[in-house]
Amino acid sequence: MLRAIPRTLKCNRLLFSTQSILAKPSLKRTLATSTSTDNWQTDDDELYSPDFANLPVRWEKLSEEERADTVYYLEGKQELPWELMSTEEKKAAYFLAYGKWGPRNQQGLNTTEVLFRFVSTSILFSVLGLSAFLYTKDRKVLKELELQSGESSESS
């Protein structure tokens, strides 16, 4: 059972969440038109609605502006009750939140990267082992020099 939310609260909530993204003229028009209507159950998607069909496949091919419009549109829609979102919008929101894009789109390492990591790691540990070996050798030489300097000072 849905509870009716006062129109002013809905408008303020939508406007507050989108204050930082009003630089886009298409979003300004959409928000100005959608916040001035009294009936929020009507389909405001007729004014502006990005194409969500097969979004995970098309995401890498979209321009930066289209990506930003899609993200901002879905952020505004998610502020409202999710019952008002279509199935495609819910799928797109899920893809943007958890999908394989951006930092989550890390492909497996190719052979060059694996070889580079192996060589650099082996060099690092070789230098570390050599320095540990030379450190113990230097301590022995230092003790011998201290003993020799102690003997020479006693004999004088």
PDB file of N, CA and C in Angstrom, residues 6 50 61 82 84 134 142 153:
ATOM      1  N   PRO A   6       3.262  14.410   0.196  1.00  0.00           N
ATOM      2  CA  PRO A   6       2.866  15.745  -0.263  1.00  0.00           C
ATOM      3  C   PRO A   6       3.722  16.200  -1.438  1.00  0.00           C
ATOM      4  N   PRO A  50      16.379   8.588 -21.376  1.00  0.00           N
ATOM      5  CA  PRO A  50      17.443   7.950 -22.148  1.00  0.00           C
ATOM      6  C   PRO A  50      17.026   6.554 -22.591  1.00  0.00           C
ATOM      7  N   LYS A  61      30.168   2.340 -25.686  1.00  0.00           N
ATOM      8  CA  LYS A  61      30.090   3.080 -26.948  1.00  0.00           C
ATOM      9  C   LYS A  61      29.409   4.435 -26.797  1.00  0.00           C
ATOM     10  N   TRP A  82      10.463   3.388  -5.971  1.00  0.00           N
ATOM     11  CA  TRP A  82      10.909   2.515  -7.043  1.00  0.00           C
ATOM     12  C   TRP A  82       9.751   1.906  -7.810  1.00  0.00           C
ATOM     13  N   LEU A  84       7.609   3.512  -9.251  1.00  0.00           N
ATOM     14  CA  LEU A  84       7.394   4.397 -10.399  1.00  0.00           C
ATOM     15  C   LEU A  84       8.404   4.147 -11.519  1.00  0.00           C
ATOM     16  N   LEU A 134      74.689  -9.292   2.432  1.00  0.00           N
ATOM     17  CA  LEU A 134      75.790  -8.346   2.609  1.00  0.00           C
ATOM     18  C   LEU A 134      75.733  -7.663   3.972  1.00  0.00           C
ATOM     19  N   LEU A 142      82.913  -5.580  10.398  1.00  0.00           N
ATOM     20  CA  LEU A 142      82.939  -4.491  11.373  1.00  0.00           C
ATOM     21  C   LEU A 142      83.444  -4.986  12.727  1.00  0.00           C
ATOM     22  N   SER A 153      95.242  -0.464  19.861  1.00  0.00           N
ATOM     23  CA  SER A 153      95.260   0.562  20.909  1.00  0.00           C
ATOM     24  C   SER A 153      95.843  -0.006  22.200  1.00  0.00           C
TER      25      SER A 153
END
